[in-house]
JSON list of C-alpha atoms in Angstrom, two decimals:
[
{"chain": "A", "resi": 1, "resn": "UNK", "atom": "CA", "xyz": [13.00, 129.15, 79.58]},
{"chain": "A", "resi": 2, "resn": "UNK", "atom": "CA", "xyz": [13.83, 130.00, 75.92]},
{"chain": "A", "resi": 3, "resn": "UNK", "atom": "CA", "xyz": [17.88, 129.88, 77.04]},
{"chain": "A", "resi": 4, "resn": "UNK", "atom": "CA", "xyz": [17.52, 126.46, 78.18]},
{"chain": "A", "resi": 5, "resn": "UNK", "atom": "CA", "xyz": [14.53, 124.44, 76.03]},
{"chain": "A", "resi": 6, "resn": "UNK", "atom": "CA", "xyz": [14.31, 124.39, 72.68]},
{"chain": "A", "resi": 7, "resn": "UNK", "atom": "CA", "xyz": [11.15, 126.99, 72.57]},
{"chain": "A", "resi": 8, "resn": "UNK", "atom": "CA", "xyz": [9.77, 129.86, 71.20]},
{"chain": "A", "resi": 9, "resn": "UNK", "atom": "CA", "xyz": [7.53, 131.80, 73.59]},
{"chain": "A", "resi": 10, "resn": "UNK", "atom": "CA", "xyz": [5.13, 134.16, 71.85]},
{"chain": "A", "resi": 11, "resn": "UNK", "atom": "CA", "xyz": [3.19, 136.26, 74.89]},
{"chain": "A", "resi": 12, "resn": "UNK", "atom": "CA", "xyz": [-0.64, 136.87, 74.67]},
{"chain": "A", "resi": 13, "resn": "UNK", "atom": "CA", "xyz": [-2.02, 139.24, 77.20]},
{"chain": "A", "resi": 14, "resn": "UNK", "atom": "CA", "xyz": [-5.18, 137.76, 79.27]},
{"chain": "A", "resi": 15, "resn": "UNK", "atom": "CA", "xyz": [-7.19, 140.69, 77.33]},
{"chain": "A", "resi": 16, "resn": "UNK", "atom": "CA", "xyz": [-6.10, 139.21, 74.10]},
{"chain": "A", "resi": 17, "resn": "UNK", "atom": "CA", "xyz": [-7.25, 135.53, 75.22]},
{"chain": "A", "resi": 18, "resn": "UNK", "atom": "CA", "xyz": [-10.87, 136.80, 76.10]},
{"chain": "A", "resi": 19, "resn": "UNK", "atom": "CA", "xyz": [-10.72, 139.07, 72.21]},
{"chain": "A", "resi": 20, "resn": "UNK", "atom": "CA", "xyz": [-9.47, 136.07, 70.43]},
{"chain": "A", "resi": 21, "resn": "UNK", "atom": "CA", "xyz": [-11.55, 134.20, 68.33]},
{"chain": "A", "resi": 22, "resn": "UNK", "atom": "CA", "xyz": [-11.57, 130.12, 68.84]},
{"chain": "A", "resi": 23, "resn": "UNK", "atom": "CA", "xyz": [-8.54, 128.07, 68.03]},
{"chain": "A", "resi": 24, "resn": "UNK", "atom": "CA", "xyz": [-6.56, 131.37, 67.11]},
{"chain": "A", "resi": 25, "resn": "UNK", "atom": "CA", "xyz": [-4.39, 131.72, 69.87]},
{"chain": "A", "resi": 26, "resn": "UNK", "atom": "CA", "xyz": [-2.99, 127.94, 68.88]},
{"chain": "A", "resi": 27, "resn": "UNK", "atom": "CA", "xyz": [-2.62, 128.70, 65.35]},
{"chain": "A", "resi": 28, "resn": "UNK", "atom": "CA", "xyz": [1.17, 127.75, 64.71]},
{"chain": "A", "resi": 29, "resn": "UNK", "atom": "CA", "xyz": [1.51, 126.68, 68.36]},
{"chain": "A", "resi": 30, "resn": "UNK", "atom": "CA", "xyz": [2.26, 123.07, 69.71]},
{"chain": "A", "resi": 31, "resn": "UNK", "atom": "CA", "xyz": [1.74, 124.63, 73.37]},
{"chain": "A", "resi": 32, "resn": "UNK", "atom": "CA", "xyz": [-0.27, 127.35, 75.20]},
{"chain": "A", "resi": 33, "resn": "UNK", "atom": "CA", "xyz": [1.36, 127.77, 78.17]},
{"chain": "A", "resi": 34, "resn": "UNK", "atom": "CA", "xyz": [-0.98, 129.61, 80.93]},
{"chain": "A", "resi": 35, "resn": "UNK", "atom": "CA", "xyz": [0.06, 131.80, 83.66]},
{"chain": "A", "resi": 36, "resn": "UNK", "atom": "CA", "xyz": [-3.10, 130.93, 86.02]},
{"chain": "A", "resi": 37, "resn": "UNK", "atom": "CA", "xyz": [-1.38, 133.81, 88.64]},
{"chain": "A", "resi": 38, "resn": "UNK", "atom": "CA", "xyz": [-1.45, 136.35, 86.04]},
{"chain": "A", "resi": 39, "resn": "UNK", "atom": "CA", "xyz": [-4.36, 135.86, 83.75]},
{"chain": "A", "resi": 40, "resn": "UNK", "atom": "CA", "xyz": [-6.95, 135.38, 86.34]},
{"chain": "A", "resi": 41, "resn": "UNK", "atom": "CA", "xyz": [-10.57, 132.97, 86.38]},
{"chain": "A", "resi": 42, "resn": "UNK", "atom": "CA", "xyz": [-12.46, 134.99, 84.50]},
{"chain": "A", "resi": 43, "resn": "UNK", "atom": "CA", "xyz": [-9.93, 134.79, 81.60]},
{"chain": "A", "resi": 44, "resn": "UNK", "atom": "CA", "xyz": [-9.30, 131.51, 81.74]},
{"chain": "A", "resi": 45, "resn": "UNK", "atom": "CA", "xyz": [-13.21, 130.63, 81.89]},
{"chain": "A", "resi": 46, "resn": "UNK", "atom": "CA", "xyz": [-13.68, 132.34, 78.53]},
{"chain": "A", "resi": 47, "resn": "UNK", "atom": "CA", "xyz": [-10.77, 130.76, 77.22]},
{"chain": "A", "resi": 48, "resn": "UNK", "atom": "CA", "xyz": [-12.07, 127.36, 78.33]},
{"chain": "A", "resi": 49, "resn": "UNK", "atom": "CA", "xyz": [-15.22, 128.48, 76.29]},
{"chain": "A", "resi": 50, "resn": "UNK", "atom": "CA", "xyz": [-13.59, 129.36, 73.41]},
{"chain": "A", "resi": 51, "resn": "UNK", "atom": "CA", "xyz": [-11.19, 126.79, 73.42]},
{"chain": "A", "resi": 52, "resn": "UNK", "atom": "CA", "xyz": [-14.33, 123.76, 74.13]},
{"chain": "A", "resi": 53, "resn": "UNK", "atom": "CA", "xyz": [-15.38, 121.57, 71.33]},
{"chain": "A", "resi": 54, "resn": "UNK", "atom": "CA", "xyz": [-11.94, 123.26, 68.84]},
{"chain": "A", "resi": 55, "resn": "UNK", "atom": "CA", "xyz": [-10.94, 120.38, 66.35]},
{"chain": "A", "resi": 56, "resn": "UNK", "atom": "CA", "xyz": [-6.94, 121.24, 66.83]},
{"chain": "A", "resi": 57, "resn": "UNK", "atom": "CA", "xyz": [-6.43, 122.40, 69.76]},
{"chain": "A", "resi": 58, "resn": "UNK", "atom": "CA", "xyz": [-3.22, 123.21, 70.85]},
{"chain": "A", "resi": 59, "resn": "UNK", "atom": "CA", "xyz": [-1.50, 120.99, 74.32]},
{"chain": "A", "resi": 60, "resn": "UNK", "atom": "CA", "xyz": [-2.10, 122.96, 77.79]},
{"chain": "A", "resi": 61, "resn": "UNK", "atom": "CA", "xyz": [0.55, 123.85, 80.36]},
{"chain": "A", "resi": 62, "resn": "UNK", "atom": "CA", "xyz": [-0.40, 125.40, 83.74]},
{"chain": "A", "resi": 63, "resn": "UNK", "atom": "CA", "xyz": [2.10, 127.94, 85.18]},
{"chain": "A", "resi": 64, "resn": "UNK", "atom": "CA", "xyz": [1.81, 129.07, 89.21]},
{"chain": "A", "resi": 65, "resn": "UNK", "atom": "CA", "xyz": [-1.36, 126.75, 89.41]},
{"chain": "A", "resi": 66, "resn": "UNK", "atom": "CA", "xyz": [-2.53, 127.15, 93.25]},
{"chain": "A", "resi": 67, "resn": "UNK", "atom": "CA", "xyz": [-1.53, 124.20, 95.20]},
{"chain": "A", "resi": 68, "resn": "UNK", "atom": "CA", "xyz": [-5.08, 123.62, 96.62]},
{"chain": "A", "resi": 69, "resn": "UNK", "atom": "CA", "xyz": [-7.00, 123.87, 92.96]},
{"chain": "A", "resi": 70, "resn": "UNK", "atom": "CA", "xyz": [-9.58, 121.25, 93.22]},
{"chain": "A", "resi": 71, "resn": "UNK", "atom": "CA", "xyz": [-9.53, 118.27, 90.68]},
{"chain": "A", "resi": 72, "resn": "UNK", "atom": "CA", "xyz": [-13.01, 118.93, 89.81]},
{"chain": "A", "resi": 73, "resn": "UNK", "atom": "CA", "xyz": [-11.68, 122.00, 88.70]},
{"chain": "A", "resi": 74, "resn": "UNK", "atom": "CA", "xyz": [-8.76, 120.56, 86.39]},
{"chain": "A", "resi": 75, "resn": "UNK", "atom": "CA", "xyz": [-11.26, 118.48, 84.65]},
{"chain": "A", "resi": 76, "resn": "UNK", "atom": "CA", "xyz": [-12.52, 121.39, 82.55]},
{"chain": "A", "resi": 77, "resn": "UNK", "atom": "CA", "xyz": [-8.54, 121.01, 81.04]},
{"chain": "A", "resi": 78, "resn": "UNK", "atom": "CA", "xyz": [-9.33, 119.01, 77.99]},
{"chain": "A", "resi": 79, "resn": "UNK", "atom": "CA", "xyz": [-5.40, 119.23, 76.80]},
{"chain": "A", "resi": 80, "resn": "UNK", "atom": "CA", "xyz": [-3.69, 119.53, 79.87]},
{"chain": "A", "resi": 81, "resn": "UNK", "atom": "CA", "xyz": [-0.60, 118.00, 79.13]},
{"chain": "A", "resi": 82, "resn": "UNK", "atom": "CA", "xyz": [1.66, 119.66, 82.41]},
{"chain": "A", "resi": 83, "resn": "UNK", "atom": "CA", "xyz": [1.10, 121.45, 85.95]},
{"chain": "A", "resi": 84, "resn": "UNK", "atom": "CA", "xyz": [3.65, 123.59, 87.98]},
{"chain": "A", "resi": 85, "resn": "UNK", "atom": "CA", "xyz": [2.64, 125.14, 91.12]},
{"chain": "A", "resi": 86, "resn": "UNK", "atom": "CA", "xyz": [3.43, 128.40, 92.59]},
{"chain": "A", "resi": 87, "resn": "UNK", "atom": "CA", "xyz": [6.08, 127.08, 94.88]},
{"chain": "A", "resi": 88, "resn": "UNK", "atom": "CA", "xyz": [7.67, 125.13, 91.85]},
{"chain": "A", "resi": 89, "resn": "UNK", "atom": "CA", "xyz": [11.40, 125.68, 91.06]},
{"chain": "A", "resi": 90, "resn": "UNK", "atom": "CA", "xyz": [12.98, 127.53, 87.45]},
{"chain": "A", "resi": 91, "resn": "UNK", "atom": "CA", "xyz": [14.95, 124.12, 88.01]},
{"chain": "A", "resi": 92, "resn": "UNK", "atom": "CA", "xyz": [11.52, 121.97, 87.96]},
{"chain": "A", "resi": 93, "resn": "UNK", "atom": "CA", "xyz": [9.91, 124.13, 85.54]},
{"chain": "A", "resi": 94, "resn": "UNK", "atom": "CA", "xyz": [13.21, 123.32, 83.31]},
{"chain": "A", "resi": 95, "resn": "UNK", "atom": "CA", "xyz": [12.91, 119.55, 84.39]},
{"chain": "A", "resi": 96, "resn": "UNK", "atom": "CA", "xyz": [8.82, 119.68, 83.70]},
{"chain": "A", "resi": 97, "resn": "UNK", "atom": "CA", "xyz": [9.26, 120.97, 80.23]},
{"chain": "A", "resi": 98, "resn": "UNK", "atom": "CA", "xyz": [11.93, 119.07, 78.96]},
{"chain": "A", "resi": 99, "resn": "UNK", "atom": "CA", "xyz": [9.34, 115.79, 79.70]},
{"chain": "A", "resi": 100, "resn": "UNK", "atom": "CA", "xyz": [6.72, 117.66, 78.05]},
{"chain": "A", "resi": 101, "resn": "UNK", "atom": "CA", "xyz": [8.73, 118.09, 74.69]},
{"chain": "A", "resi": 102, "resn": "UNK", "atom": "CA", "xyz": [9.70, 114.30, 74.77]},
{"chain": "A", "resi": 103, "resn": "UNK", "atom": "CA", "xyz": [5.78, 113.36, 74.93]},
{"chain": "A", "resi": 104, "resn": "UNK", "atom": "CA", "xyz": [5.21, 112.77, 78.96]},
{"chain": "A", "resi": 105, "resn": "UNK", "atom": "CA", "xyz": [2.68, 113.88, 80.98]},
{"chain": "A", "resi": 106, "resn": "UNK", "atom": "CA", "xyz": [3.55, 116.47, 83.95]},
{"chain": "A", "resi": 107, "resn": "UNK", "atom": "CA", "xyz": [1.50, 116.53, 86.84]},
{"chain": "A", "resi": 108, "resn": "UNK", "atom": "CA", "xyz": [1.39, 115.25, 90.11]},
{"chain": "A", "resi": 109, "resn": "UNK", "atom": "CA", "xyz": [1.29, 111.99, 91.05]},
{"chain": "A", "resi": 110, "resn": "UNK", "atom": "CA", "xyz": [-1.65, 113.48, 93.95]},
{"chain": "A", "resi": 111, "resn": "UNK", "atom": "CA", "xyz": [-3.72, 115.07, 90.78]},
{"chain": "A", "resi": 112, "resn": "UNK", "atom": "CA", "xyz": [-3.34, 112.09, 88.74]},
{"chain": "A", "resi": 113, "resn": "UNK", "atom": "CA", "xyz": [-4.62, 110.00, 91.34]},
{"chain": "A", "resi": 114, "resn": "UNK", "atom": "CA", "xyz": [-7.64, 112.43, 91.48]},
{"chain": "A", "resi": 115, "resn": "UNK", "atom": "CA", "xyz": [-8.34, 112.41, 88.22]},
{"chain": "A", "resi": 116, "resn": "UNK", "atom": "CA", "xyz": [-8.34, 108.77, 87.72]},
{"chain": "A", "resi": 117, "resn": "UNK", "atom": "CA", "xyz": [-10.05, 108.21, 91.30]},
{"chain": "A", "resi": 118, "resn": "UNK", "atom": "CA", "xyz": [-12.61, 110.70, 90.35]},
{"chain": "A", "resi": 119, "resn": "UNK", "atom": "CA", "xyz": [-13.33, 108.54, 86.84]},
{"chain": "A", "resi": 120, "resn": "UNK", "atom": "CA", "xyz": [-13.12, 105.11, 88.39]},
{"chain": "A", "resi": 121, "resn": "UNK", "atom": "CA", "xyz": [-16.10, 106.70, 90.59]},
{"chain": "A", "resi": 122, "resn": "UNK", "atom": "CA", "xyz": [-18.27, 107.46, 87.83]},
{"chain": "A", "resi": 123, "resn": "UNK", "atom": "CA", "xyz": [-20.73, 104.57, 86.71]},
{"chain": "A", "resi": 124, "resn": "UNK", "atom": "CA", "xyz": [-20.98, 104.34, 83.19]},
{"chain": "A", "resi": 125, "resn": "UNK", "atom": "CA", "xyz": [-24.57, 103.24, 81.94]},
{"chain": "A", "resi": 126, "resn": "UNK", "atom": "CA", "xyz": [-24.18, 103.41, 78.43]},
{"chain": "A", "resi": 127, "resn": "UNK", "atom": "CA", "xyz": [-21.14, 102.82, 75.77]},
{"chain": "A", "resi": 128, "resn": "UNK", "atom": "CA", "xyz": [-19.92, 105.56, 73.86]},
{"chain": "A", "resi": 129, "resn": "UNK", "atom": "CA", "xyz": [-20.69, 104.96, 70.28]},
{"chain": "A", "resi": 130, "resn": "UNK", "atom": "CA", "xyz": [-17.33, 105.67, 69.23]},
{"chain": "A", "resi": 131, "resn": "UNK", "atom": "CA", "xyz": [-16.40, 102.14, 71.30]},
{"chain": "A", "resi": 132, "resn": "UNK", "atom": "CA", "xyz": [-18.24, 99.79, 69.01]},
{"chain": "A", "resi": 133, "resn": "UNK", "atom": "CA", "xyz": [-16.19, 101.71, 65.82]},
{"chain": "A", "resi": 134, "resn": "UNK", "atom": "CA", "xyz": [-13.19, 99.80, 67.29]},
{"chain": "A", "resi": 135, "resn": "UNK", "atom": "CA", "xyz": [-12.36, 96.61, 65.99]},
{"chain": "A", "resi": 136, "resn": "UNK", "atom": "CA", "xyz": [-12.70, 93.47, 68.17]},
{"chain": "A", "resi": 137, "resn": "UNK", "atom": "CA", "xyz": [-8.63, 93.39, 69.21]},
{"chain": "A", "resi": 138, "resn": "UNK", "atom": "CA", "xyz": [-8.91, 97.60, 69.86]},
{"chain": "A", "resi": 139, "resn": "UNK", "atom": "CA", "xyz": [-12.07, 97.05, 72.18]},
{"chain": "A", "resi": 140, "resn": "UNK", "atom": "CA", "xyz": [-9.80, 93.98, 74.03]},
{"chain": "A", "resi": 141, "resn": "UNK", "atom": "CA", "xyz": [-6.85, 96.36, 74.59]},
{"chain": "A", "resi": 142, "resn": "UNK", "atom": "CA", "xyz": [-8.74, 99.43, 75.04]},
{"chain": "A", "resi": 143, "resn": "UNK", "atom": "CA", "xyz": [-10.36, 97.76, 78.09]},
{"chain": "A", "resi": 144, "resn": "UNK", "atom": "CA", "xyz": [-7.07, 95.68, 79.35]},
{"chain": "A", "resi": 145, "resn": "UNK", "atom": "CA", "xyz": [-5.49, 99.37, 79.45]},
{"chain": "A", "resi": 146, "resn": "UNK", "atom": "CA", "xyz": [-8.80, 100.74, 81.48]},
{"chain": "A", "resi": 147, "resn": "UNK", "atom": "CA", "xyz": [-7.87, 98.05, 84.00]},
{"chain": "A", "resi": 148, "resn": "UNK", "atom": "CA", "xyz": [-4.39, 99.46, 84.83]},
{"chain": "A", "resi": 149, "resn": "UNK", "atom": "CA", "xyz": [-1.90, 96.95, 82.76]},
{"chain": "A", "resi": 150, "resn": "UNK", "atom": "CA", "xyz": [0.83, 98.18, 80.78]},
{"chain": "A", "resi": 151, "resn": "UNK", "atom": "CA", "xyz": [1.97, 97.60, 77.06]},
{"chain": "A", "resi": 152, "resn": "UNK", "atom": "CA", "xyz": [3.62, 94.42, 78.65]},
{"chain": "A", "resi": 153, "resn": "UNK", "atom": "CA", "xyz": [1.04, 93.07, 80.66]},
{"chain": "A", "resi": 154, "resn": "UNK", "atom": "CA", "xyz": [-1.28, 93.35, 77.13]},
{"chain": "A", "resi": 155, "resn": "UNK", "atom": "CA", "xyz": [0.85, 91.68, 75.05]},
{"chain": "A", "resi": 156, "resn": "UNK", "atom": "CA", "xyz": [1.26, 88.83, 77.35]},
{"chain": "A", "resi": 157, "resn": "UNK", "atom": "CA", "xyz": [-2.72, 88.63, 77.99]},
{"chain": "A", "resi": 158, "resn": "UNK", "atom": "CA", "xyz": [-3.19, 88.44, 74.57]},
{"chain": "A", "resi": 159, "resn": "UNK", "atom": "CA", "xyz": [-0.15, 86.29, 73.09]},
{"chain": "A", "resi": 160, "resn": "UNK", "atom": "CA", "xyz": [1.03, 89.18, 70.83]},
{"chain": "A", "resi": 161, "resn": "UNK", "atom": "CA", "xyz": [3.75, 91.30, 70.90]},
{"chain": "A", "resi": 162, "resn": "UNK", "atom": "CA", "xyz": [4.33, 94.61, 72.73]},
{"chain": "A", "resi": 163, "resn": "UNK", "atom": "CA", "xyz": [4.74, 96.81, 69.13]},
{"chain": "A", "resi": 164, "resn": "UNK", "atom": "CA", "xyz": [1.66, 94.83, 68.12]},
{"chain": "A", "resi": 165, "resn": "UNK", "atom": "CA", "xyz": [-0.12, 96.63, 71.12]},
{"chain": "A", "resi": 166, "resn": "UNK", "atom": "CA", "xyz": [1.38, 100.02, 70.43]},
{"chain": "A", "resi": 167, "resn": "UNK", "atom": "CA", "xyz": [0.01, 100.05, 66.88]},
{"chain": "A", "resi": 168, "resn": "UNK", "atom": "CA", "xyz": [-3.64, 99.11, 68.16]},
{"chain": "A", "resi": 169, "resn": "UNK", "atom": "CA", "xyz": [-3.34, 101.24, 71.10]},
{"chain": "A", "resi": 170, "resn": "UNK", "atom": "CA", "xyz": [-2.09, 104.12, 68.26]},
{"chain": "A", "resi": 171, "resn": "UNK", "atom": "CA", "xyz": [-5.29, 103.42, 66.03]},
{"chain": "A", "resi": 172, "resn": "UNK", "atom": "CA", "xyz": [-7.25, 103.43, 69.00]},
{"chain": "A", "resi": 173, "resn": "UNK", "atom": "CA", "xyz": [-6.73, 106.89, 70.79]},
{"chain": "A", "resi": 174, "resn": "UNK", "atom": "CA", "xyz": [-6.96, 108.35, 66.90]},
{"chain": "A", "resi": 175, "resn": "UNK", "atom": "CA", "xyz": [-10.77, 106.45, 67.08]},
{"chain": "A", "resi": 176, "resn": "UNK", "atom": "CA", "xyz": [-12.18, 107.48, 70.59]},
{"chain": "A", "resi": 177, "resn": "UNK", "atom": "CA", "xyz": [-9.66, 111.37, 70.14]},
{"chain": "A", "resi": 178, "resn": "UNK", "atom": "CA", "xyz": [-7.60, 111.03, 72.91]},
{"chain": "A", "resi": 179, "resn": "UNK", "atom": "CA", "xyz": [-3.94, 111.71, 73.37]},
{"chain": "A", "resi": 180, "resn": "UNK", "atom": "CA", "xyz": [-1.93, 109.24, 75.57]},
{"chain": "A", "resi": 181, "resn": "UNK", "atom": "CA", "xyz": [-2.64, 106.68, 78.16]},
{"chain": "A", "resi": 182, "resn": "UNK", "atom": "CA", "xyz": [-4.12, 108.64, 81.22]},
{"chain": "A", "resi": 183, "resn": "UNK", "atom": "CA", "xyz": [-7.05, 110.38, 78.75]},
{"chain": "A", "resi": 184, "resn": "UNK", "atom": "CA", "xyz": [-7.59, 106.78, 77.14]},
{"chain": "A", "resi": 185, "resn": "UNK", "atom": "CA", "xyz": [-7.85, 105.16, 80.87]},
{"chain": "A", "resi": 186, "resn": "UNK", "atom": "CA", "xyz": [-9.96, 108.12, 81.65]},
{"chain": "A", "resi": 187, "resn": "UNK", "atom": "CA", "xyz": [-12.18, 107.89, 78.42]},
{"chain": "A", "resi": 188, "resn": "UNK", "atom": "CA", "xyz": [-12.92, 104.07, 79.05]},
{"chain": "A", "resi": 189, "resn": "UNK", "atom": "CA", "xyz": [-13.60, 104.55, 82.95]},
{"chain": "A", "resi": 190, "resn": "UNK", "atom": "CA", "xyz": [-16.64, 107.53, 81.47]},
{"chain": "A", "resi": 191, "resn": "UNK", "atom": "CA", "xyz": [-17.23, 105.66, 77.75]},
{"chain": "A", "resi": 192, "resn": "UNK", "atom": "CA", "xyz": [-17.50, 101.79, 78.48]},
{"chain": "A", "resi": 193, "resn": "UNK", "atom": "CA", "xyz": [-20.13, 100.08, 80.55]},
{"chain": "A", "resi": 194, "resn": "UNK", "atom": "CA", "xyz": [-19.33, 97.74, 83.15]},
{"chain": "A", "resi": 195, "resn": "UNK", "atom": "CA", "xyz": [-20.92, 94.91, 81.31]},
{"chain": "A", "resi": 196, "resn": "UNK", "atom": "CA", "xyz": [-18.37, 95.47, 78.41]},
{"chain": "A", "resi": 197, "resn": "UNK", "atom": "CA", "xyz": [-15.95, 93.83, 80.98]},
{"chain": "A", "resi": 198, "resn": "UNK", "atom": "CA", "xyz": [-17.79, 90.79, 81.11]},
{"chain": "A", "resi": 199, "resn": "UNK", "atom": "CA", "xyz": [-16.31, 88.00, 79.38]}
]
């Protein structure tokens, strides 16, 4: 991987993830990349513990992730930013990680689907607090982008233009602490209350 991506790799042993104190094993780290084969559950439970609640924590790949790992499961994944199965290629790992570093989400397109099927389930009583600390323009396109539409779709909704939606979308994630687009659609689905949608 290191021939062919511009990385570093730094190994941690599963004992050393379960010793570690929280945050520490991201300290100077953009990614922790997690051999799910290799370090076993119990490991990566008490990472998920340690990991829960950290103010900078540190984006999460999954390496040789079992094929039939339930999305109820994934959900614990606050950071997950990529998946590769056990069957995946050195080619699609390659492929997988070079979208990573430019930003993208890798998963696929059946455990997105979960994840946003499993939120779109989920009846949300009561706003999130950290909704009404969005200004009147953020709540529109917060909840446009809930709905499905894209940066285009916005814009034209709301007769401004697509960088004008970017910047709010930008402020917006930084508000409600979320990363990109899937965990914002994901955060409104479990944050905003139906009636919110009510014009």
């Amino acid at each position: 991987m290191e021939a062919k991506l511009p990385l570093e790799i730094r190994l941690v042993f599963p004992e050393q993830m379960s010793e570690s104190r929280n945050g520490s094993l991201c300290h100077d780290s953009d990614y922790i990349v997690i051999d799910f084969a290799a370090v076993g559950r119990s490991n990566i439970n008490t990472y998920l513990e340690r990991v829960e609640g950290n103010e900078k924590p540190c984006k999460e790949i999954l390496l040789n992730s079992p094929d039939n790992l339930a999305h109820a499961e994934m959900l614990r994944w606050q950071n997950l930013v990529g998946v590769f199965y056990e069957t995946d290629t050195l080619d699609t790992l390659i492929h997988g990680f070079e979208r990573i570093l430019d930003g993208e989400l890798w998963m696929s397109r059946k455990l997105v689907y979960e994840y946003v099927h499993f939120y779109r389930r989920r009846q949300c009583a009561k706003t999130s607090p950290y909704y009404t600390k969005l200004t009147k323009r953020e709540q529109q396109i917060i909840k446009l982008l809930g709905d499905g539409a894209s940066n285009t779709e916005i814009a034209d909704s709301l007769f401004v233009s697509e960088n004008t939606v970017k910047a709010h979308l930008h402020n917006a994630f930084k508000k409600i602490k979320v990363k990109n687009r899937l965990q914002a659609l994901l955060w409104v689905k479990n944050n905003v209350a139906s009636n919110e949608f009510i014009e």
